[in-house]
XYZ file of N, CA and C in Angstrom:
723
model
N 6.916 34.979 -25.880
C 8.253 35.332 -26.315
C 8.716 36.554 -25.552
N 9.973 36.553 -25.094
C 10.540 37.710 -24.425
C 11.301 38.528 -25.437
N 10.882 39.766 -25.641
C 11.554 40.654 -26.576
C 12.536 41.537 -25.834
N 13.562 42.065 -26.525
C 14.470 43.008 -25.878
C 13.690 44.196 -25.381
N 13.960 44.624 -24.180
C 13.228 45.721 -23.574
C 14.167 46.899 -23.343
N 13.717 48.106 -23.696
C 14.475 49.297 -23.370
C 14.268 49.646 -21.914
N 15.287 50.266 -21.323
C 15.149 50.666 -19.932
C 14.109 51.747 -19.811
N 13.429 51.791 -18.679
C 12.363 52.769 -18.451
C 12.894 54.170 -18.641
N 12.109 54.977 -19.356
C 12.472 56.376 -19.539
C 13.303 56.637 -20.778
N 13.681 55.593 -21.528
C 14.523 55.814 -22.695
C 13.735 56.145 -23.937
N 12.421 55.970 -23.919
C 11.610 56.259 -25.099
C 10.739 57.472 -24.846
N 10.526 58.241 -25.886
C 9.615 59.375 -25.802
C 8.639 59.261 -26.938
N 7.458 59.926 -26.838
C 6.471 59.814 -27.915
C 7.024 60.356 -29.214
N 6.634 59.787 -30.344
C 7.107 60.263 -31.637
C 6.739 61.715 -31.850
N 7.643 62.518 -32.425
C 7.337 63.923 -32.679
C 6.405 64.114 -33.852
N 6.177 63.083 -34.630
C 5.324 63.192 -35.802
C 3.884 62.932 -35.438
N 2.969 63.634 -36.102
C 1.554 63.438 -35.824
C 1.124 62.067 -36.290
N 0.434 61.310 -35.431
C -0.087 59.999 -35.769
C -1.556 59.949 -35.388
N -2.375 59.168 -36.103
C -3.747 58.951 -35.662
C -3.747 58.361 -34.270
N -4.829 58.605 -33.518
C -4.902 58.156 -32.137
C -4.692 56.662 -32.032
N -5.105 55.926 -33.034
C -5.019 54.473 -32.956
C -3.581 53.999 -32.843
N -2.628 54.716 -33.423
C -1.250 54.242 -33.426
C -0.314 55.139 -32.641
N -0.845 56.104 -31.898
C -0.002 57.145 -31.337
C 1.042 56.623 -30.369
N 0.747 55.582 -29.617
C 1.696 55.104 -28.633
C 2.126 53.676 -28.897
N 1.956 53.214 -30.117
C 2.210 51.801 -30.403
C 3.606 51.637 -30.991
N 4.571 51.297 -30.159
C 5.937 51.066 -30.600
C 6.117 49.624 -31.022
N 7.322 49.303 -31.485
C 7.558 47.952 -31.962
C 7.527 46.923 -30.849
N 7.737 47.324 -29.616
C 7.553 46.380 -28.526
C 6.189 46.638 -27.917
N 5.170 45.856 -28.302
C 3.806 46.163 -27.866
C 3.620 45.994 -26.378
N 4.545 45.321 -25.670
C 4.429 45.216 -24.219
C 4.739 46.554 -23.553
N 5.453 47.430 -24.265
C 5.876 48.684 -23.664
C 4.842 49.785 -23.852
N 4.168 49.821 -24.984
C 3.136 50.824 -25.227
C 2.179 50.287 -26.271
N 0.891 50.243 -25.964
C -0.105 49.620 -26.830
C -1.048 50.693 -27.340
N -1.556 50.526 -28.553
C -2.448 51.519 -29.140
C -3.608 51.825 -28.215
N -3.947 53.091 -28.117
C -4.990 53.514 -27.184
C -6.324 52.831 -27.482
N -6.672 52.686 -28.751
C -7.949 52.055 -29.073
C -7.986 50.606 -28.632
N -6.855 49.898 -28.775
C -6.826 48.502 -28.348
C -6.949 48.408 -26.836
N -6.331 49.337 -26.120
C -6.444 49.346 -24.663
C -7.885 49.607 -24.248
N -8.523 50.541 -24.944
C -9.913 50.859 -24.612
C -10.832 49.683 -24.905
N -10.650 49.054 -26.080
C -11.526 47.956 -26.433
C -11.272 46.746 -25.551
N -10.023 46.542 -25.139
C -9.731 45.438 -24.231
C -10.374 45.674 -22.872
N -10.360 46.930 -22.430
C -10.978 47.234 -21.146
C -12.488 47.038 -21.200
N -13.068 47.278 -22.384
C -14.513 47.138 -22.527
C -14.946 45.705 -22.791
N -13.988 44.832 -23.097
C -14.328 43.449 -23.425
C -14.787 42.705 -22.183
N -15.632 41.691 -22.350
C -16.093 40.919 -21.209
C -14.938 40.243 -20.490
N -15.113 40.028 -19.189
C -14.068 39.377 -18.412
C -13.802 37.977 -18.941
N -14.842 37.336 -19.487
C -14.704 35.979 -20.014
C -14.300 36.016 -21.489
N -13.295 36.826 -21.815
C -12.845 36.965 -23.188
C -12.434 35.605 -23.737
N -12.923 35.281 -24.929
C -12.565 34.017 -25.535
C -11.102 34.037 -25.964
N -10.458 32.869 -25.876
C -9.052 32.788 -26.221
C -8.773 33.225 -27.640
N -9.650 32.888 -28.584
C -9.437 33.265 -29.977
C -9.407 34.779 -30.138
N -10.341 35.490 -29.510
C -10.378 36.943 -29.641
C -9.186 37.594 -28.947
N -8.773 37.028 -27.821
C -7.597 37.560 -27.129
C -6.368 37.433 -28.026
N -6.218 36.292 -28.685
C -5.053 36.082 -29.547
C -5.124 36.978 -30.779
N -6.317 37.155 -31.341
C -6.443 38.063 -32.484
C -6.033 39.474 -32.085
N -6.457 39.921 -30.906
C -6.046 41.251 -30.431
C -4.525 41.331 -30.308
N -3.903 40.304 -29.752
C -2.448 40.306 -29.607
C -1.764 40.358 -30.971
N -2.292 39.604 -31.928
C -1.723 39.618 -33.272
C -1.925 40.974 -33.936
N -3.074 41.597 -33.705
C -3.297 42.943 -34.220
C -2.281 43.917 -33.631
N -2.014 43.801 -32.342
C -1.040 44.698 -31.710
C 0.326 44.550 -32.361
N 0.741 43.306 -32.608
C 2.051 43.063 -33.192
C 2.117 43.592 -34.625
N 1.094 43.310 -35.411
C 1.065 43.803 -36.789
C 1.011 45.332 -36.832
N 0.188 45.913 -35.971
C 0.070 47.371 -35.952
C 1.372 48.022 -35.530
N 2.114 47.379 -34.618
C 3.402 47.923 -34.201
C 4.353 48.015 -35.378
N 4.386 46.974 -36.207
C 5.279 46.976 -37.362
C 4.832 48.019 -38.384
N 3.537 48.093 -38.646
C 3.031 49.070 -39.619
C 3.290 50.489 -39.132
N 3.035 50.732 -37.848
C 3.302 52.057 -37.291
C 4.787 52.391 -37.384
N 5.636 51.407 -37.062
C 7.070 51.654 -37.135
C 7.509 51.990 -38.546
N 6.946 51.314 -39.533
C 7.294 51.585 -40.926
C 6.876 53.002 -41.310
N 5.682 53.415 -40.901
C 5.231 54.768 -41.236
C 6.064 55.817 -40.516
N 6.373 55.570 -39.257
C 7.191 56.528 -38.494
C 8.544 56.730 -39.171
N 9.178 55.630 -39.560
C 10.499 55.728 -40.188
C 10.423 56.432 -41.530
N 9.388 56.126 -42.332
C 9.255 56.787 -43.626
C 9.100 58.296 -43.438
N 8.315 58.706 -42.456
C 8.141 60.142 -42.211
C 9.438 60.770 -41.710
N 10.131 60.067 -40.810
C 11.373 60.605 -40.263
C 12.429 60.753 -41.351
N 12.513 59.786 -42.252
C 13.468 59.869 -43.353
C 13.138 61.053 -44.247
N 11.848 61.256 -44.514
C 11.444 62.382 -45.336
C 11.785 63.717 -44.706
N 11.675 63.823 -43.384
C 11.956 65.078 -42.696
C 13.448 65.337 -42.562
N 14.219 64.276 -42.310
C 15.647 64.448 -42.017
C 16.545 64.187 -43.219
N 15.985 63.695 -44.308
C 16.777 63.293 -45.473
C 17.874 62.316 -45.054
N 17.545 61.422 -44.135
C 18.512 60.456 -43.624
C 18.669 59.300 -44.600
N 19.770 58.594 -44.468
C 20.020 57.410 -45.273
C 19.739 56.178 -44.411
N 18.608 55.510 -44.621
C 18.245 54.396 -43.753
C 18.937 53.104 -44.155
N 18.970 52.168 -43.231
C 19.360 50.799 -43.540
C 18.119 50.113 -44.080
N 18.107 49.801 -45.360
C 16.897 49.273 -45.986
C 16.547 47.873 -45.508
N 17.448 47.225 -44.760
C 17.095 45.938 -44.161
C 15.877 46.075 -43.253
N 15.737 47.237 -42.613
C 14.606 47.446 -41.701
C 13.298 47.356 -42.476
N 13.192 48.091 -43.585
C 11.970 48.059 -44.386
C 11.733 46.673 -44.970
N 12.814 46.010 -45.417
C 12.634 44.673 -45.980
C 12.082 43.705 -44.941
N 12.626 43.765 -43.727
C 12.158 42.871 -42.665
C 10.711 43.175 -42.305
N 10.350 44.461 -42.243
C 8.977 44.841 -41.927
C 8.018 44.343 -43.002
N 8.396 44.503 -44.272
C 7.525 44.068 -45.359
C 7.397 42.553 -45.395
N 8.470 41.850 -45.079
C 8.378 40.393 -45.004
C 7.383 39.982 -43.924
N 7.438 40.655 -42.795
C 6.546 40.311 -41.683
C 5.089 40.575 -42.050
N 4.794 41.774 -42.561
C 3.386 42.107 -42.806
C 2.841 41.407 -44.046
N 3.716 40.886 -44.908
C 3.215 40.127 -46.056
C 2.995 38.664 -45.695
N 3.887 38.089 -44.894
C 3.817 36.662 -44.602
C 2.897 36.344 -43.424
N 2.987 37.111 -42.348
C 2.242 36.760 -41.136
C 0.732 36.809 -41.353
N 0.185 37.895 -41.876
C -1.278 37.908 -42.063
C -1.755 36.841 -43.039
N -1.023 36.664 -44.137
C -1.526 35.790 -45.196
C -1.408 34.311 -44.841
N -0.407 33.939 -44.053
C -0.169 32.522 -43.794
C -0.667 32.063 -42.432
N -0.877 32.986 -41.501
C -1.264 32.556 -40.159
C -2.501 33.275 -39.637
N -2.608 34.575 -39.855
C -3.650 35.375 -39.220
C -4.964 35.334 -39.998
N -4.943 35.762 -41.256
C -6.179 35.847 -42.032
C -6.843 34.498 -42.283
N -6.102 33.431 -42.599
C -6.793 32.149 -42.815
C -7.580 31.682 -41.601
N -7.054 31.906 -40.401
C -7.780 31.493 -39.198
C -9.003 32.371 -38.966
N -8.885 33.661 -39.231
C -10.061 34.528 -39.119
C -11.162 34.045 -40.063
N -10.796 33.777 -41.302
C -11.789 33.383 -42.300
C -12.451 32.048 -41.943
N -11.643 31.078 -41.514
C -12.150 29.731 -41.278
C -12.897 29.581 -39.957
N -12.375 30.191 -38.909
C -12.875 29.901 -37.569
C -13.702 31.018 -36.940
N -13.729 32.197 -37.566
C -14.539 33.298 -37.034
C -15.571 33.772 -38.057
N -15.130 34.131 -39.258
C -16.053 34.684 -40.241
C -17.049 33.635 -40.726
N -16.572 32.433 -41.052
C -17.469 31.397 -41.575
C -18.545 30.999 -40.563
N -18.202 30.744 -39.290
C -19.259 30.433 -38.321
C -20.247 31.579 -38.124
N -19.766 32.825 -38.168
C -20.685 33.952 -38.011
C -21.698 33.970 -39.145
N -21.246 33.732 -40.377
C -22.169 33.673 -41.513
C -23.200 32.557 -41.342
N -22.767 31.460 -40.733
C -23.680 30.326 -40.564
C -24.799 30.645 -39.579
N -24.573 31.586 -38.677
C -25.570 31.920 -37.658
C -26.429 33.124 -38.027
N -25.865 34.064 -38.806
C -26.612 35.277 -39.146
C -26.074 35.859 -40.443
N -26.975 36.511 -41.190
C -26.565 37.203 -42.414
C -26.509 38.721 -42.201
N -26.645 39.145 -40.967
C -26.687 40.576 -40.683
C -25.368 41.272 -41.000
N -24.275 40.511 -40.988
C -22.957 41.125 -41.184
C -22.277 40.641 -42.459
N -23.053 40.077 -43.372
C -22.464 39.529 -44.601
C -21.713 40.591 -45.396
N -22.279 41.783 -45.484
C -21.634 42.834 -46.272
C -20.292 43.232 -45.659
N -20.260 43.375 -44.332
C -19.008 43.738 -43.657
C -17.980 42.629 -43.804
N -18.407 41.368 -43.645
C -17.481 40.249 -43.777
C -16.913 40.173 -45.188
N -17.753 40.389 -46.190
C -17.273 40.370 -47.572
C -16.241 41.477 -47.797
N -16.500 42.646 -47.222
C -15.544 43.749 -47.368
C -14.224 43.419 -46.692
N -14.280 42.813 -45.505
C -13.050 42.453 -44.792
C -12.257 41.414 -45.571
N -12.943 40.430 -46.123
C -12.249 39.403 -46.902
C -11.627 39.995 -48.165
N -12.324 40.938 -48.796
C -11.750 41.621 -49.955
C -10.523 42.430 -49.549
N -10.579 43.024 -48.365
C -9.436 43.790 -47.864
C -8.234 42.891 -47.607
N -8.480 41.640 -47.177
C -7.361 40.710 -47.010
C -6.603 40.578 -48.333
N -7.321 40.411 -49.427
C -6.686 40.286 -50.745
C -6.072 41.616 -51.191
N -6.783 42.719 -50.970
C -6.259 44.036 -51.367
C -4.992 44.373 -50.591
N -4.962 43.996 -49.314
C -3.781 44.270 -48.504
C -2.554 43.579 -49.053
N -2.726 42.354 -49.511
C -1.598 41.620 -50.097
C -1.079 42.352 -51.333
N -1.991 42.847 -52.171
C -1.585 43.579 -53.371
C -0.864 44.873 -53.007
N -1.331 45.543 -51.950
C -0.690 46.787 -51.522
C 0.729 46.535 -51.012
N 0.927 45.410 -50.334
C 2.270 45.074 -49.854
C 3.193 44.785 -51.032
N 2.683 44.092 -52.051
C 3.509 43.837 -53.240
C 3.916 45.158 -53.897
N 3.003 46.121 -53.909
C 3.320 47.440 -54.445
C 4.399 48.119 -53.595
N 4.302 47.990 -52.293
C 5.332 48.549 -51.405
C 6.692 47.932 -51.698
N 6.722 46.628 -51.879
C 7.986 45.948 -52.161
C 8.593 46.472 -53.465
N 7.754 46.678 -54.473
C 8.231 47.190 -55.755
C 8.779 48.614 -55.594
N 8.060 49.460 -54.874
C 8.499 50.849 -54.701
C 9.758 50.928 -53.845
N 9.907 50.018 -52.885
C 11.147 49.990 -52.098
C 12.332 49.635 -52.988
N 12.135 48.694 -53.882
C 13.203 48.323 -54.811
C 13.583 49.510 -55.696
N 12.588 50.240 -56.170
C 12.877 51.422 -56.995
C 13.644 52.466 -56.179
N 13.272 52.644 -54.923
C 13.975 53.599 -54.060
C 15.424 53.150 -53.834
N 15.613 51.843 -53.620
C 16.957 51.331 -53.364
C 17.884 51.614 -54.542
N 17.384 51.450 -55.763
C 18.246 51.604 -56.933
C 18.139 52.985 -57.582
N 17.051 53.702 -57.323
C 16.873 55.016 -57.940
C 17.223 56.176 -57.032
N 17.388 55.892 -55.734
C 17.795 56.937 -54.815
C 16.663 57.867 -54.404
N 17.035 59.037 -53.918
C 16.099 59.976 -53.300
C 14.888 60.324 -54.161
N 15.022 60.490 -55.495
C 13.836 60.827 -56.288
C 12.724 59.782 -56.206
N 13.077 58.544 -55.842
C 12.082 57.476 -55.769
C 11.504 57.302 -54.368
N 11.933 58.158 -53.423
C 11.471 57.964 -52.047
C 10.018 58.382 -51.865
N 9.599 59.477 -52.468
C 8.245 60.001 -52.244
C 7.158 58.992 -52.600
N 7.235 58.287 -53.750
C 6.195 57.282 -54.025
C 6.160 56.174 -52.977
N 7.322 55.736 -52.502
C 7.360 54.706 -51.471
C 6.714 55.222 -50.183
N 7.083 56.428 -49.752
C 6.524 56.990 -48.519
C 5.016 57.173 -48.641
N 4.549 57.590 -49.814
C 3.118 57.753 -50.011
C 2.366 56.443 -49.909
N 2.950 55.373 -50.442
C 2.311 54.059 -50.346
C 2.326 53.543 -48.917
N 3.358 53.849 -48.153
C 3.389 53.485 -46.733
C 2.212 54.134 -46.007
N 1.980 55.419 -46.280
C 0.863 56.126 -45.642
C -0.468 55.464 -46.005
N -0.647 55.157 -47.291
C -1.902 54.535 -47.733
C -2.110 53.189 -47.059
N -1.049 52.394 -46.992
C -1.188 51.065 -46.403
C -1.489 51.155 -44.909
N -0.812 52.047 -44.208
C -1.045 52.176 -42.761
C -2.484 52.588 -42.482
N -2.976 53.597 -43.198
C -4.367 54.018 -43.000
C -5.328 52.877 -43.295
N -5.077 52.154 -44.381
C -5.910 51.028 -44.769
C -5.930 49.953 -43.687
N -4.768 49.575 -43.181
C -4.720 48.446 -42.254
C -5.279 48.804 -40.885
N -5.062 50.030 -40.439
C -5.635 50.430 -39.153
C -7.161 50.454 -39.226
N -7.733 50.917 -40.347
C -9.187 50.892 -40.509
C -9.707 49.458 -40.527
N -8.969 48.576 -41.196
C -9.357 47.168 -41.280
C -9.427 46.544 -39.890
N -8.403 46.728 -39.091
C -8.379 46.133 -37.757
C -9.471 46.722 -36.869
N -9.710 48.019 -37.006
C -10.736 48.637 -36.165
C -12.123 48.104 -36.508
N -12.401 47.878 -37.799
C -13.689 47.304 -38.178
C -13.864 45.920 -37.571
N -12.825 45.111 -37.642
C -12.910 43.776 -37.053
C -13.218 43.851 -35.563
N -12.517 44.708 -34.855
C -12.651 44.735 -33.399
C -13.919 45.451 -32.938
N -14.322 46.503 -33.646
C -15.482 47.289 -33.214
C -16.807 46.733 -33.713
N -16.806 46.047 -34.855
C -18.051 45.575 -35.455
C -18.191 44.054 -35.363
N -17.149 43.339 -35.781
C -17.264 41.886 -35.879
C -17.091 41.194 -34.526
N -16.190 41.654 -33.700
C -16.000 41.003 -32.393
C -17.294 40.953 -31.581
N -18.041 42.073 -31.443
C -19.305 41.984 -30.698
C -20.289 41.005 -31.334
N -20.333 40.967 -32.665
C -21.233 40.027 -33.342
C -20.825 38.583 -33.064
N -19.536 38.319 -33.040
C -19.057 36.966 -32.733
C -19.471 36.552 -31.326
N -19.308 37.452 -30.380
C -19.681 37.125 -28.995
C -21.180 36.870 -28.871
N -21.962 37.547 -29.708
C -23.416 37.381 -29.640
C -23.883 36.087 -30.283
N -23.256 35.681 -31.385
C -23.842 34.621 -32.208
C -23.126 33.277 -32.153
N -21.830 33.224 -31.924
C -21.131 31.946 -31.998
C -21.529 31.036 -30.833
N -21.595 29.744 -31.124
C -21.968 28.749 -30.116
C -20.739 28.319 -29.322
N -20.984 27.571 -28.247
C -19.881 27.041 -27.439
C -18.980 26.148 -28.290
N -19.587 25.377 -29.186
C -18.796 24.526 -30.066
C -17.938 25.330 -31.035
N -18.507 26.429 -31.561
C -17.731 27.305 -32.441
C -16.513 27.860 -31.710
N -16.744 28.321 -30.477
C -15.645 28.912 -29.706
C -14.587 27.884 -29.358
N -15.002 26.669 -29.084
C -14.032 25.624 -28.771
C -13.097 25.390 -29.950
N -13.664 25.309 -31.157
C -12.847 25.113 -32.360
C -11.949 26.325 -32.606
N -12.502 27.530 -32.467
C -11.718 28.738 -32.728
C -10.593 28.898 -31.715
N -10.911 28.675 -30.434
C -9.885 28.827 -29.403
C -8.752 27.839 -29.623
N -9.086 26.612 -29.985
C -8.065 25.596 -30.214
C -7.212 25.955 -31.435
N -7.844 26.446 -32.490
C -7.105 26.796 -33.708
C -6.158 27.966 -33.463
N -6.642 29.001 -32.785
C -5.798 30.179 -32.575
C -4.706 29.928 -31.548
N -4.907 28.964 -30.666
C -3.884 28.654 -29.668
C -2.726 27.870 -30.264
N -2.922 27.262 -31.437
C -1.860 26.479 -32.064
C -0.959 27.385 -32.883
N 0.203 26.856 -33.251
C 1.155 27.578 -34.094
C 1.056 27.163 -35.548
N 0.024 26.423 -35.913
C -0.009 25.765 -37.210
C -0.734 26.614 -38.251
N -0.117 26.730 -39.412
C -0.770 27.328 -40.575
C -1.940 26.416 -40.953
N -3.198 26.920 -40.906
C -4.342 26.047 -41.156
C -4.416 25.531 -42.585
N -3.717 26.160 -43.513
C -3.765 25.727 -44.905
C -2.616 24.778 -45.250
N -1.435 25.045 -44.698
C -0.266 24.236 -45.064
C 0.073 23.189 -44.012
N -0.454 23.330 -42.801
C -0.164 22.372 -41.754
C 1.232 22.476 -41.198
N 1.894 23.626 -41.369
C 3.260 23.795 -40.889
C 3.297 24.764 -39.718
N 4.323 24.596 -38.872
C 4.491 25.441 -37.690
C 5.201 26.719 -38.109
N 4.511 27.863 -38.006
C 5.058 29.123 -38.488
C 5.260 30.167 -37.404
N 4.524 30.084 -36.328
C 4.475 31.209 -35.406
C 5.834 31.523 -34.804
N 6.613 30.483 -34.463
C 7.921 30.748 -33.868
C 8.841 31.444 -34.854
N 8.716 31.123 -36.145
C 9.522 31.814 -37.155
C 9.176 33.299 -37.176
N 7.894 33.634 -37.089
C 7.498 35.034 -37.105
C 7.926 35.746 -35.831
N 7.938 35.039 -34.705
C 8.411 35.649 -33.467
C 9.889 36.004 -33.580
N 10.671 35.128 -34.186
C 12.091 35.429 -34.376
C 12.269 36.624 -35.313
N 11.460 36.669 -36.388
C 11.545 37.800 -37.306
C 11.166 39.094 -36.602
N 10.144 39.052 -35.772
C 9.744 40.258 -35.049
C 10.873 40.737 -34.142
N 11.561 39.822 -33.488
C 12.676 40.192 -32.620
C 13.785 40.859 -33.421
N 14.050 40.347 -34.625
C 15.046 40.978 -35.493
C 14.612 42.401 -35.840
N 13.338 42.573 -36.182
C 12.835 43.904 -36.526
C 13.032 44.867 -35.364
N 12.691 44.429 -34.156
C 12.865 45.274 -32.972
C 14.321 45.681 -32.811
N 15.226 44.744 -33.033
C 16.643 45.002 -32.753
C 17.299 45.922 -33.778
N 16.816 45.938 -35.035
C 17.484 46.737 -36.064
C 16.751 48.025 -36.393
N 15.516 48.193 -35.927
C 14.772 49.421 -36.223
C 15.323 50.571 -35.388
N 15.579 51.730 -36.003
C 16.165 52.851 -35.261
C 15.281 53.328 -34.114
N 15.920 53.775 -33.037
C 15.221 54.418 -31.930
C 14.590 55.715 -32.439
N 13.478 56.170 -31.840
C 12.845 55.651 -30.629
C 11.824 54.543 -30.888
N 11.655 54.137 -32.136
C 10.660 53.118 -32.441
C 11.186 51.738 -32.076
N 12.425 51.444 -32.427
C 13.039 50.175 -32.101
C 14.242 50.370 -31.195
N 15.142 49.386 -31.198
C 16.290 49.413 -30.310
C 17.604 49.709 -31.032
N 17.526 49.941 -32.356
C 18.732 50.247 -33.108
C 19.151 51.700 -32.953
N 20.318 52.071 -33.527
C 20.789 53.459 -33.464
C 19.791 54.405 -34.127
N 19.628 55.586 -33.557
C 18.715 56.583 -34.110
C 19.187 57.060 -35.467
N 18.242 57.480 -36.307
C 18.596 58.064 -37.597
C 19.380 59.351 -37.387
N 20.379 59.555 -38.197
C 21.210 60.768 -38.097
C 20.809 61.770 -39.184
């Protein structure tokens, strides 16, 4: 998918302190990618499996949205700006629907399950990651509720929403790092050629493995909308005043 691109030199690093993992990750991941993902990609074998490459790309896209949400929440808190809440709604729709309907089911079915079949050395980590998939969904529902309270209650309700954004961002970045730093090497060590063939084919498709419906193009369109309406310097919309 081709996303709207800002002209070179129009973006500057966020003035707010961010963990190293998200410091340069804007909503257009082609323009600036998280340093940890760049490092881990550079360290990955040249014969990177298609499934792992796609998972990394999906992590970049999800992390861009989460980082953008945290950046905006912090900027609003500092500037007391009045945001267009469509941005937060679109971001929450993306991070609630994309992982649960397309990303996590494929991880569970085509990566985690085969790894368990070959070794029990990582059972505890896999169980924790699967629990985090469910916990993440609950955290997003909490974010949606707090956003609604902020929309109707005004400024006094902003702090709880911003605090939950911080908690969710920290949670999700840790989750992705565990997958990439711990589980990816184990997958490369233990999965068979047949396992990889099934995983690569599944991740290359646009199909929800549980519902059998084509979802990926819908999420790509939603991501493009998010890029276009999110305020600069994170997105391509007008900067917060």
